[in-house]
């Protein structure tokens, strides 16, 4: 009976790290100059243009996340004007005020458009879909910017998203089924030992 109790205690002790991922993480986004957006490599055949504007409220955006949670935010706006069309690249950088050690996330989007007065067609696709980051305290998170497919508006907003993958001090946690099998194995060892003592 004592061996069974020990096996149960060991199983509970192994399950304790599950609480290590319960620490929420607060993300505070930074405005300019940490965050930025600009048009590069523009080639057009038009009397037209593209204006990119960083969200002026980006510096006050943020959220507190538990593991597996995410939040989205307005990153920057695109305004297309004139007559004609073109292609180009957008270079965007997202900065953080918190966590203090969070590096900037940046990427390049490739886009094309056709505009004639109120008629607009176009798209924007990011060359990398997700950027994963790991901090020294064990926190890991994913940053992504939304693609714009089938763009039909002369003014639109590109959204960003942050998802918390692991919290600070996170450890690799065995799956519940693995813990159960391990516990049953310990229980079996305890019963075998008890049987030997009796016999």
C-alpha positions as a Markdown table, in Angstrom:
| # | Residue | x | y | z |
|---|---|---|---|---|
| 1 | Unk | 0.0 | 0.0 | 0.0 |
| 2 | Unk | 2.9 | 2.3 | 0.8 |
| 3 | Unk | 4.4 | 1.8 | -2.7 |
| 4 | Unk | 1.1 | 2.6 | -4.3 |
| 5 | Unk | 1.0 | 5.9 | -2.3 |
| 6 | Unk | 4.5 | 6.7 | -3.4 |
| 7 | Unk | 3.7 | 6.1 | -7.0 |
| 8 | Unk | 0.7 | 8.4 | -6.7 |
| 9 | Unk | 2.8 | 11.1 | -5.1 |
| 10 | Unk | 5.4 | 10.8 | -7.9 |
| 11 | Unk | 2.7 | 11.1 | -10.6 |
| 12 | Unk | 1.3 | 14.2 | -8.9 |
| 13 | Unk | 4.7 | 15.8 | -8.6 |
| 14 | Unk | 5.3 | 15.2 | -12.3 |
| 15 | Unk | 2.0 | 16.8 | -13.1 |
| 16 | Unk | 2.9 | 19.9 | -11.1 |
| 17 | Unk | 4.8 | 21.7 | -14.0 |
| 18 | Unk | 1.4 | 22.1 | -15.7 |
| 19 | Unk | 1.0 | 25.2 | -13.6 |
| 20 | Unk | 4.2 | 26.7 | -14.9 |
| 21 | Unk | 2.5 | 27.7 | -18.1 |
| 22 | Unk | -0.3 | 29.6 | -16.3 |
| 23 | Unk | 1.6 | 32.9 | -16.1 |
| 24 | Unk | 0.0 | 35.5 | -18.4 |
| 25 | Unk | 2.2 | 37.8 | -20.6 |
| 26 | Unk | 1.4 | 41.4 | -21.4 |
| 27 | Unk | 2.3 | 42.7 | -24.8 |
| 28 | Unk | 2.4 | 46.5 | -25.3 |
| 29 | Unk | 3.0 | 47.6 | -28.9 |
| 30 | Unk | 5.2 | 50.5 | -29.8 |
| 31 | Unk | 4.4 | 53.3 | -32.3 |
| 32 | Unk | 6.9 | 55.1 | -34.4 |
| 33 | Unk | 9.9 | 55.0 | -34.6 |
| 34 | Unk | 10.1 | 51.4 | -33.3 |
| 35 | Unk | 7.3 | 50.4 | -35.6 |
| 36 | Unk | 7.3 | 51.5 | -39.2 |
| 37 | Unk | 5.9 | 50.8 | -42.7 |
| 38 | Unk | 7.3 | 51.9 | -46.1 |
| 39 | Unk | 6.9 | 51.2 | -49.8 |
| 40 | Unk | 9.9 | 49.9 | -51.7 |
| 41 | Unk | 10.6 | 48.8 | -55.2 |
| 42 | Unk | 7.5 | 50.4 | -56.7 |
| 43 | Unk | 7.0 | 50.0 | -60.5 |
| 44 | Unk | 3.9 | 51.6 | -61.9 |
| 45 | Unk | 2.4 | 52.7 | -65.2 |
| 46 | Unk | 0.0 | 55.3 | -63.9 |
| 47 | Unk | -1.0 | 58.7 | -62.7 |
| 48 | Unk | -1.5 | 57.0 | -59.3 |
| 49 | Unk | 0.1 | 56.2 | -56.0 |
| 50 | Unk | 0.0 | 54.4 | -52.7 |
| 51 | Unk | 0.0 | 56.0 | -49.3 |
| 52 | Unk | 1.0 | 53.9 | -46.3 |
| 53 | Unk | 0.1 | 55.2 | -42.8 |
| 54 | Unk | 1.1 | 53.5 | -39.5 |
| 55 | Unk | -1.9 | 53.3 | -37.1 |
| 56 | Unk | -1.6 | 56.4 | -34.9 |
| 57 | Unk | -3.0 | 54.5 | -32.0 |
| 58 | Unk | -0.6 | 51.5 | -32.4 |
| 59 | Unk | 1.4 | 52.7 | -29.4 |
| 60 | Unk | -1.6 | 52.3 | -27.1 |
| 61 | Unk | -2.5 | 48.8 | -28.4 |
| 62 | Unk | -1.7 | 45.6 | -26.6 |
| 63 | Unk | -3.1 | 42.8 | -24.6 |
| 64 | Unk | -2.5 | 40.3 | -21.8 |
| 65 | Unk | -2.5 | 36.7 | -23.0 |
| 66 | Unk | -2.6 | 33.3 | -21.5 |
| 67 | Unk | -0.9 | 30.4 | -23.4 |
| 68 | Unk | -2.9 | 29.7 | -26.6 |
| 69 | Unk | -4.6 | 33.1 | -26.7 |
| 70 | Unk | -4.1 | 35.7 | -29.3 |
| 71 | Unk | -5.1 | 39.3 | -30.1 |
| 72 | Unk | -5.3 | 41.2 | -33.3 |
| 73 | Unk | -4.7 | 44.9 | -34.0 |
| 74 | Unk | -4.8 | 47.5 | -36.8 |
| 75 | Unk | -1.2 | 47.8 | -38.0 |
| 76 | Unk | -1.3 | 50.3 | -40.9 |
| 77 | Unk | -3.6 | 51.6 | -43.7 |
| 78 | Unk | -3.2 | 51.5 | -47.4 |
| 79 | Unk | -4.7 | 54.3 | -49.6 |
| 80 | Unk | -4.6 | 53.8 | -53.4 |
| 81 | Unk | -5.4 | 56.7 | -55.6 |
| 82 | Unk | -5.3 | 57.8 | -59.3 |
| 83 | Unk | -5.6 | 55.9 | -62.6 |
| 84 | Unk | -3.3 | 53.0 | -63.6 |
| 85 | Unk | -1.6 | 50.1 | -61.8 |
| 86 | Unk | 1.6 | 48.9 | -60.4 |
| 87 | Unk | 3.6 | 46.4 | -58.3 |
| 88 | Unk | 5.8 | 46.9 | -55.3 |
| 89 | Unk | 7.0 | 45.7 | -51.9 |
| 90 | Unk | 6.0 | 46.9 | -48.4 |
| 91 | Unk | 8.5 | 46.7 | -45.6 |
| 92 | Unk | 6.9 | 46.7 | -42.2 |
| 93 | Unk | 8.4 | 46.5 | -38.7 |
| 94 | Unk | 6.4 | 46.0 | -35.4 |
| 95 | Unk | 8.1 | 47.1 | -32.2 |
| 96 | Unk | 7.3 | 46.4 | -28.6 |
| 97 | Unk | 7.4 | 48.4 | -25.4 |
| 98 | Unk | 6.7 | 45.3 | -23.4 |
| 99 | Unk | 8.0 | 42.6 | -22.9 |
| 100 | Unk | 11.1 | 44.8 | -22.7 |
| 101 | Unk | 13.4 | 42.1 | -24.3 |
| 102 | Unk | 11.0 | 41.4 | -27.2 |
| 103 | Unk | 12.8 | 42.0 | -30.6 |
| 104 | Unk | 11.1 | 43.8 | -33.4 |
| 105 | Unk | 9.1 | 41.7 | -35.9 |
| 106 | Unk | 9.5 | 42.7 | -39.5 |
| 107 | Unk | 8.6 | 41.4 | -42.9 |
| 108 | Unk | 8.1 | 42.1 | -46.6 |
| 109 | Unk | 4.8 | 42.1 | -48.4 |
| 110 | Unk | 4.6 | 41.8 | -52.2 |
| 111 | Unk | 1.6 | 43.5 | -53.8 |
| 112 | Unk | 0.0 | 44.7 | -57.0 |
| 113 | Unk | -2.9 | 46.9 | -57.8 |
| 114 | Unk | -5.0 | 48.4 | -60.6 |
| 115 | Unk | -7.0 | 51.5 | -59.9 |
| 116 | Unk | -9.4 | 53.6 | -62.1 |
| 117 | Unk | -11.4 | 56.1 | -60.0 |
| 118 | Unk | -13.5 | 54.1 | -57.6 |
| 119 | Unk | -12.6 | 50.7 | -59.2 |
| 120 | Unk | -9.7 | 49.0 | -57.4 |
| 121 | Unk | -8.3 | 45.5 | -57.7 |
| 122 | Unk | -5.2 | 44.2 | -56.0 |
| 123 | Unk | -3.5 | 42.0 | -53.4 |
| 124 | Unk | -0.8 | 42.0 | -50.8 |
| 125 | Unk | 1.0 | 38.8 | -49.7 |
| 126 | Unk | 3.7 | 38.5 | -47.0 |
| 127 | Unk | 6.7 | 36.5 | -48.0 |
| 128 | Unk | 6.9 | 35.0 | -44.5 |
| 129 | Unk | 3.5 | 34.2 | -42.9 |
| 130 | Unk | 4.6 | 33.8 | -39.3 |
| 131 | Unk | 7.5 | 35.0 | -37.2 |
| 132 | Unk | 8.2 | 32.9 | -34.0 |
| 133 | Unk | 10.2 | 34.4 | -31.2 |
| 134 | Unk | 11.6 | 33.0 | -27.9 |
| 135 | Unk | 12.7 | 35.1 | -25.0 |
| 136 | Unk | 15.3 | 34.1 | -22.4 |
| 137 | Unk | 12.6 | 33.7 | -19.7 |
| 138 | Unk | 10.9 | 30.9 | -21.7 |
| 139 | Unk | 8.2 | 33.1 | -23.2 |
| 140 | Unk | 7.5 | 32.3 | -26.9 |
| 141 | Unk | 5.1 | 33.9 | -29.2 |
| 142 | Unk | 4.1 | 34.2 | -32.9 |
| 143 | Unk | 3.6 | 37.4 | -34.9 |
| 144 | Unk | 1.7 | 37.5 | -38.2 |
| 145 | Unk | 0.4 | 40.1 | -40.6 |
| 146 | Unk | -2.7 | 39.6 | -42.6 |
| 147 | Unk | -2.5 | 39.1 | -46.4 |
| 148 | Unk | -5.0 | 41.1 | -48.5 |
| 149 | Unk | -6.4 | 39.0 | -51.3 |
| 150 | Unk | -9.0 | 40.3 | -53.7 |
| 151 | Unk | -8.5 | 43.9 | -52.6 |
| 152 | Unk | -11.4 | 46.0 | -53.8 |
| 153 | Unk | -11.2 | 49.2 | -51.7 |
| 154 | Unk | -9.1 | 52.3 | -52.3 |
| 155 | Unk | -8.5 | 52.4 | -48.5 |
| 156 | Unk | -8.0 | 49.4 | -46.4 |
| 157 | Unk | -6.3 | 48.4 | -43.1 |
| 158 | Unk | -3.7 | 45.6 | -42.6 |
| 159 | Unk | -4.1 | 43.8 | -39.3 |
| 160 | Unk | -1.5 | 42.1 | -37.2 |
| 161 | Unk | -1.8 | 39.3 | -34.7 |
| 162 | Unk | 0.1 | 38.0 | -31.7 |
| 163 | Unk | -0.3 | 34.6 | -30.2 |
| 164 | Unk | 1.3 | 33.4 | -27.0 |
| 165 | Unk | 2.8 | 29.9 | -27.4 |
| 166 | Unk | 4.5 | 29.4 | -24.0 |
| 167 | Unk | 4.6 | 31.5 | -20.9 |
| 168 | Unk | 7.7 | 32.6 | -18.8 |
| 169 | Unk | 9.4 | 29.7 | -17.1 |
| 170 | Unk | 7.6 | 27.3 | -19.3 |
| 171 | Unk | 8.8 | 23.7 | -19.3 |
| 172 | Unk | 8.0 | 20.8 | -21.6 |
| 173 | Unk | 4.9 | 19.2 | -20.1 |
| 174 | Unk | 4.2 | 15.5 | -20.8 |
| 175 | Unk | 0.8 | 14.8 | -22.5 |
| 176 | Unk | -1.9 | 13.6 | -20.0 |
| 177 | Unk | -1.9 | 10.2 | -21.6 |
| 178 | Unk | 1.9 | 9.9 | -21.1 |
| 179 | Unk | 1.5 | 10.9 | -17.4 |
| 180 | Unk | -1.3 | 8.3 | -17.0 |
| 181 | Unk | 0.9 | 5.5 | -18.5 |
| 182 | Unk | 3.8 | 6.6 | -16.4 |
| 183 | Unk | 1.7 | 6.5 | -13.3 |
| 184 | Unk | 0.3 | 3.1 | -14.1 |
| 185 | Unk | 3.8 | 1.8 | -14.6 |
| 186 | Unk | 4.9 | 3.1 | -11.2 |
| 187 | Unk | 1.8 | 1.6 | -9.7 |
| 188 | Unk | 2.7 | -1.8 | -11.4 |
| 189 | Unk | 6.2 | -1.6 | -10.0 |
| 190 | Unk | 4.9 | -1.0 | -6.5 |
| 191 | Unk | 2.5 | -3.9 | -6.8 |
| 192 | Unk | 5.3 | -6.2 | -8.0 |
| 193 | Unk | 7.6 | -5.2 | -5.2 |
| 194 | Unk | 4.8 | -5.8 | -2.7 |
| 195 | Unk | 4.2 | -9.2 | -4.2 |
| 196 | Unk | 7.9 | -10.2 | -3.8 |
| 197 | Unk | 7.9 | -9.2 | -0.2 |
| 198 | Unk | 4.8 | -11.3 | 0.5 |
| 199 | Unk | 6.2 | -14.3 | -1.4 |
